[in-house]
Coordinates of C-alpha atoms and ligand atoms in Angstrom, one line a residue:
M1 CA 151.9 63.9 -29.8
K2 CA 149.0 66.4 -30.1
R3 CA 145.9 64.8 -31.6
S4 CA 142.5 66.0 -32.5
L5 CA 140.4 63.1 -31.3
K6 CA 137.2 62.4 -33.2
A7 CA 136.3 58.8 -32.4
F8 CA 136.6 56.3 -29.6
I9 CA 136.9 52.6 -30.4
F10 CA 136.0 50.2 -27.6
D11 CA 137.2 46.6 -27.2
L12 CA 134.4 44.4 -25.8
D13 CA 135.6 41.7 -23.4
G14 CA 137.2 43.3 -20.4
V15 CA 136.3 46.8 -21.4
I16 CA 132.5 46.9 -21.8
T17 CA 131.6 43.7 -20.1
D18 CA 133.5 40.9 -18.4
T19 CA 132.9 38.0 -20.7
A20 CA 136.4 36.6 -19.7
E21 CA 134.7 34.6 -17.0
F22 CA 132.4 33.0 -19.5
H23 CA 135.3 32.2 -21.9
Y24 CA 137.1 30.7 -18.8
Q25 CA 134.1 28.5 -17.9
A26 CA 133.7 27.3 -21.5
W27 CA 137.4 26.5 -22.0
K28 CA 137.5 24.9 -18.6
R29 CA 134.6 22.6 -19.4
L30 CA 136.2 21.6 -22.7
A31 CA 139.7 21.1 -21.1
A32 CA 138.2 19.0 -18.3
E33 CA 136.4 16.8 -20.9
E34 CA 139.8 16.4 -22.7
G35 CA 141.7 15.7 -19.5
I36 CA 143.7 18.9 -19.9
P37 CA 144.5 21.0 -16.8
F38 CA 143.3 24.6 -17.2
T39 CA 143.3 27.3 -14.5
R40 CA 142.0 30.8 -14.1
K41 CA 145.6 32.0 -14.3
D42 CA 146.0 30.1 -17.7
N43 CA 142.9 31.9 -18.8
E44 CA 144.6 35.3 -18.4
E45 CA 146.8 34.4 -21.3
L46 CA 143.7 34.2 -23.5
R47 CA 142.6 37.8 -22.9
G48 CA 142.0 39.5 -26.3
V49 CA 143.4 36.5 -28.2
S50 CA 141.5 34.9 -31.1
R51 CA 139.6 31.6 -30.7
E52 CA 142.2 29.7 -32.8
R53 CA 145.2 31.0 -30.8
S54 CA 143.3 30.4 -27.5
L55 CA 142.9 26.8 -28.4
E56 CA 146.6 26.4 -29.1
L57 CA 147.3 27.9 -25.7
V58 CA 144.8 25.5 -24.0
L59 CA 146.3 22.5 -25.8
A60 CA 149.8 23.6 -24.9
G61 CA 151.5 21.5 -27.5
R62 CA 149.2 18.4 -27.3
E63 CA 148.7 16.8 -30.7
Y64 CA 145.3 17.1 -32.4
T65 CA 144.5 17.0 -36.1
A66 CA 143.1 20.1 -37.8
E67 CA 139.7 18.5 -38.0
E68 CA 139.8 17.6 -34.3
K69 CA 140.8 21.2 -33.4
K70 CA 137.9 22.6 -35.4
L71 CA 135.5 20.3 -33.5
L72 CA 137.1 21.4 -30.2
M73 CA 136.6 25.1 -31.1
D74 CA 133.0 24.4 -32.1
R75 CA 132.3 22.7 -28.8
K76 CA 133.9 25.5 -26.7
N77 CA 131.9 28.0 -28.7
Q78 CA 128.7 26.1 -28.0
Y79 CA 129.4 26.2 -24.3
Y80 CA 130.2 29.9 -24.5
K81 CA 127.1 30.7 -26.4
E82 CA 125.0 29.0 -23.8
L83 CA 126.6 31.2 -21.1
I84 CA 126.2 34.5 -22.9
T85 CA 122.4 34.1 -23.2
T86 CA 122.3 35.2 -19.5
I87 CA 123.9 38.6 -20.3
T88 CA 121.7 41.7 -19.6
P89 CA 122.4 45.5 -19.4
D90 CA 123.2 44.9 -15.8
D91 CA 126.4 43.3 -16.9
L92 CA 128.0 46.5 -18.2
L93 CA 131.2 47.1 -16.3
P94 CA 131.1 50.0 -13.8
G95 CA 131.7 53.4 -15.5
V96 CA 130.9 52.3 -19.0
A97 CA 127.4 53.7 -19.3
D98 CA 128.6 57.1 -18.0
L99 CA 131.6 57.2 -20.3
I100 CA 129.5 56.4 -23.4
K101 CA 126.9 59.1 -22.4
K102 CA 129.6 61.8 -22.0
L103 CA 131.3 60.9 -25.3
K104 CA 128.1 60.9 -27.2
E105 CA 127.0 64.2 -25.7
N106 CA 130.3 65.7 -26.8
G107 CA 129.8 64.5 -30.4
Y108 CA 132.4 61.8 -30.6
K109 CA 131.9 58.9 -33.0
L110 CA 131.9 55.5 -31.1
A111 CA 132.7 52.1 -32.6
L112 CA 133.4 48.6 -31.3
A113 CA 136.3 46.5 -32.3
S114 CA 136.4 43.0 -30.8
A115 CA 138.2 39.8 -31.7
S116 CA 135.1 37.9 -30.8
K117 CA 132.8 36.3 -33.4
N118 CA 130.1 36.5 -30.7
A119 CA 130.5 40.3 -30.3
K120 CA 127.2 41.2 -31.9
T121 CA 125.2 38.8 -29.7
V122 CA 126.8 40.2 -26.6
I123 CA 126.2 43.8 -27.7
K124 CA 122.5 42.9 -28.4
N125 CA 122.1 41.4 -25.0
L126 CA 123.7 44.5 -23.4
E127 CA 121.2 46.6 -25.4
L128 CA 124.0 48.7 -26.9
E129 CA 123.2 48.2 -30.6
E130 CA 122.2 51.8 -31.1
V131 CA 125.3 53.2 -29.4
F132 CA 128.0 52.2 -31.9
E133 CA 128.3 53.6 -35.4
Y134 CA 130.0 50.4 -36.5
I135 CA 130.7 47.0 -34.9
A136 CA 133.8 45.2 -36.1
D137 CA 134.1 41.6 -34.8
G138 CA 136.0 38.3 -35.2
Y139 CA 134.7 38.1 -38.8
S140 CA 136.0 41.5 -39.9
V141 CA 139.7 40.9 -40.7
Q142 CA 142.1 38.0 -41.2
N143 CA 145.0 39.2 -39.0
S144 CA 144.0 39.4 -35.3
K145 CA 145.4 41.7 -32.6
P146 CA 148.3 42.5 -32.1
A147 CA 148.1 43.3 -35.8
P148 CA 146.6 46.8 -36.3
D149 CA 144.2 45.5 -39.0
L150 CA 140.9 45.4 -36.9
F151 CA 141.4 48.9 -35.6
L152 CA 142.4 50.3 -39.1
F153 CA 139.3 48.5 -40.6
T154 CA 137.1 50.1 -37.9
A155 CA 138.5 53.6 -38.4
N156 CA 138.0 53.3 -42.2
K157 CA 134.3 52.1 -41.7
I158 CA 133.5 55.2 -39.6
G159 CA 135.5 57.6 -41.8
V160 CA 138.0 58.8 -39.2
S161 CA 141.8 58.9 -39.7
P162 CA 143.6 56.5 -37.3
E163 CA 145.5 59.4 -35.6
N164 CA 142.2 60.9 -34.6
C165 CA 141.0 57.7 -32.9
A166 CA 141.4 56.6 -29.3
V167 CA 141.1 52.9 -28.3
F168 CA 140.0 51.4 -24.9
E169 CA 141.7 48.0 -24.5
D170 CA 142.3 45.6 -21.6
A171 CA 144.7 43.2 -23.4
R172 CA 148.3 43.7 -24.1
S173 CA 147.8 42.4 -27.7
G174 CA 145.0 45.0 -28.1
V175 CA 147.1 47.9 -26.8
E176 CA 149.9 46.8 -29.2
A177 CA 147.4 46.7 -32.0
A178 CA 146.1 50.2 -31.2
L179 CA 149.6 51.7 -31.1
A180 CA 150.6 49.9 -34.3
A181 CA 147.5 51.5 -35.9
N182 CA 148.9 55.0 -34.8
M183 CA 145.9 55.4 -32.4
L184 CA 145.9 56.8 -28.9
A185 CA 145.8 53.7 -26.6
V186 CA 144.0 53.7 -23.3
G187 CA 144.9 50.6 -21.3
I188 CA 142.4 49.2 -18.8
G189 CA 144.0 47.0 -16.1
P190 CA 147.3 46.6 -14.3
A191 CA 150.5 48.3 -15.7
E192 CA 152.2 44.8 -16.0
R193 CA 149.6 44.1 -18.7
V194 CA 148.7 47.3 -20.4
G195 CA 151.6 49.6 -19.2
I196 CA 152.7 50.4 -22.8
A197 CA 149.5 52.3 -23.4
D198 CA 149.4 56.1 -23.6
Y199 CA 147.1 56.2 -20.6
V200 CA 146.5 53.5 -18.1
Y201 CA 143.6 53.1 -15.7
E202 CA 142.8 50.2 -13.4
T203 CA 139.1 49.9 -14.4
M204 CA 136.7 51.7 -16.8
A205 CA 135.3 53.6 -13.7
D206 CA 138.8 55.2 -13.2
V207 CA 139.0 56.6 -16.8
D208 CA 139.6 60.3 -16.6
L209 CA 138.2 61.7 -19.9
D210 CA 139.4 65.2 -19.2
E211 CA 143.0 63.9 -18.9
I212 CA 142.6 62.0 -22.2
L213 CA 141.0 64.9 -24.0
G214 CA 143.7 67.3 -22.7
E215 CA 145.5 66.0 -25.7
R216 CA 143.0 67.8 -27.9
E217 CA 144.5 70.7 -29.9
Ligands
B16_301 P1 135.2 34.2 -29.8 P2 137.8 41.1 -27.2 C1 138.1 38.4 -27.3 O1 137.3 39.5 -27.1 C2 138.3 37.7 -25.9 O2 139.0 38.6 -25.1 C3 139.1 36.5 -26.1 O3 139.3 35.8 -24.8 C4 138.4 35.5 -27.1 O4 139.1 34.3 -27.3 C5 138.2 36.3 -28.4 O5 137.5 37.5 -28.2 C6 137.5 35.4 -29.5 O6 136.2 35.2 -29.0 O7 135.6 32.8 -29.5 O8 133.8 34.6 -29.2 O9 135.2 34.5 -31.2 O10 138.6 41.3 -25.9 O11 138.6 41.3 -28.4 O12 136.5 41.8 -27.2
MG302 MG1 139.4 42.6 -24.4

């Protein structure tokens, strides 16, 4: 489909910076305290997934009350918040700074759409606050990815029609959400994970903007 792209929406974790490792360490600490096995491979399933859903995956059917689950999530978030205090602009993934610069120079609107309730803190620590016209985070909508809601909400906030938006996403659920929102989906990572996207690149440093913009009318 020919599109006239006007805006680029970035996911955060796995696209701009690799907070997946910090999420892993925080969940791992919590799981160890609860006597639950949790591996790096298990953590892959949590990519792009909300905190609530992540907890369900970590618990893997173990029975906890709603109150206990809330306390577990608070504890994990406390551990995660300690870890993200160490984030600096050096933690941008390779290729991201260049890409942002090129897109800005060419007049595209940029926004962030992350499932994380900590997105604003991470963006502040990366010193990217001035870059995005709008930052949508884990507080913005009720239905998390793969529902299109977060991306539609973001497009609305920046005043661009969904069909004129492109999304950078590293999670399958995020690519599904972008496609469901009728946006151009750029998948970052292996084809097994993001192969359903319109364009797929292994890392952000591999993104070929000319190829993507070739879609421009
Ligand atoms: P929080 P993204 C997502 O960020 C992470 O990929 C996912 O692992 C995490 O569970 C989710 O944010 C919620 O994060 O607990 O900080 O609210 O990829 O959508 O930028
Ligand atoms: Mg992500």
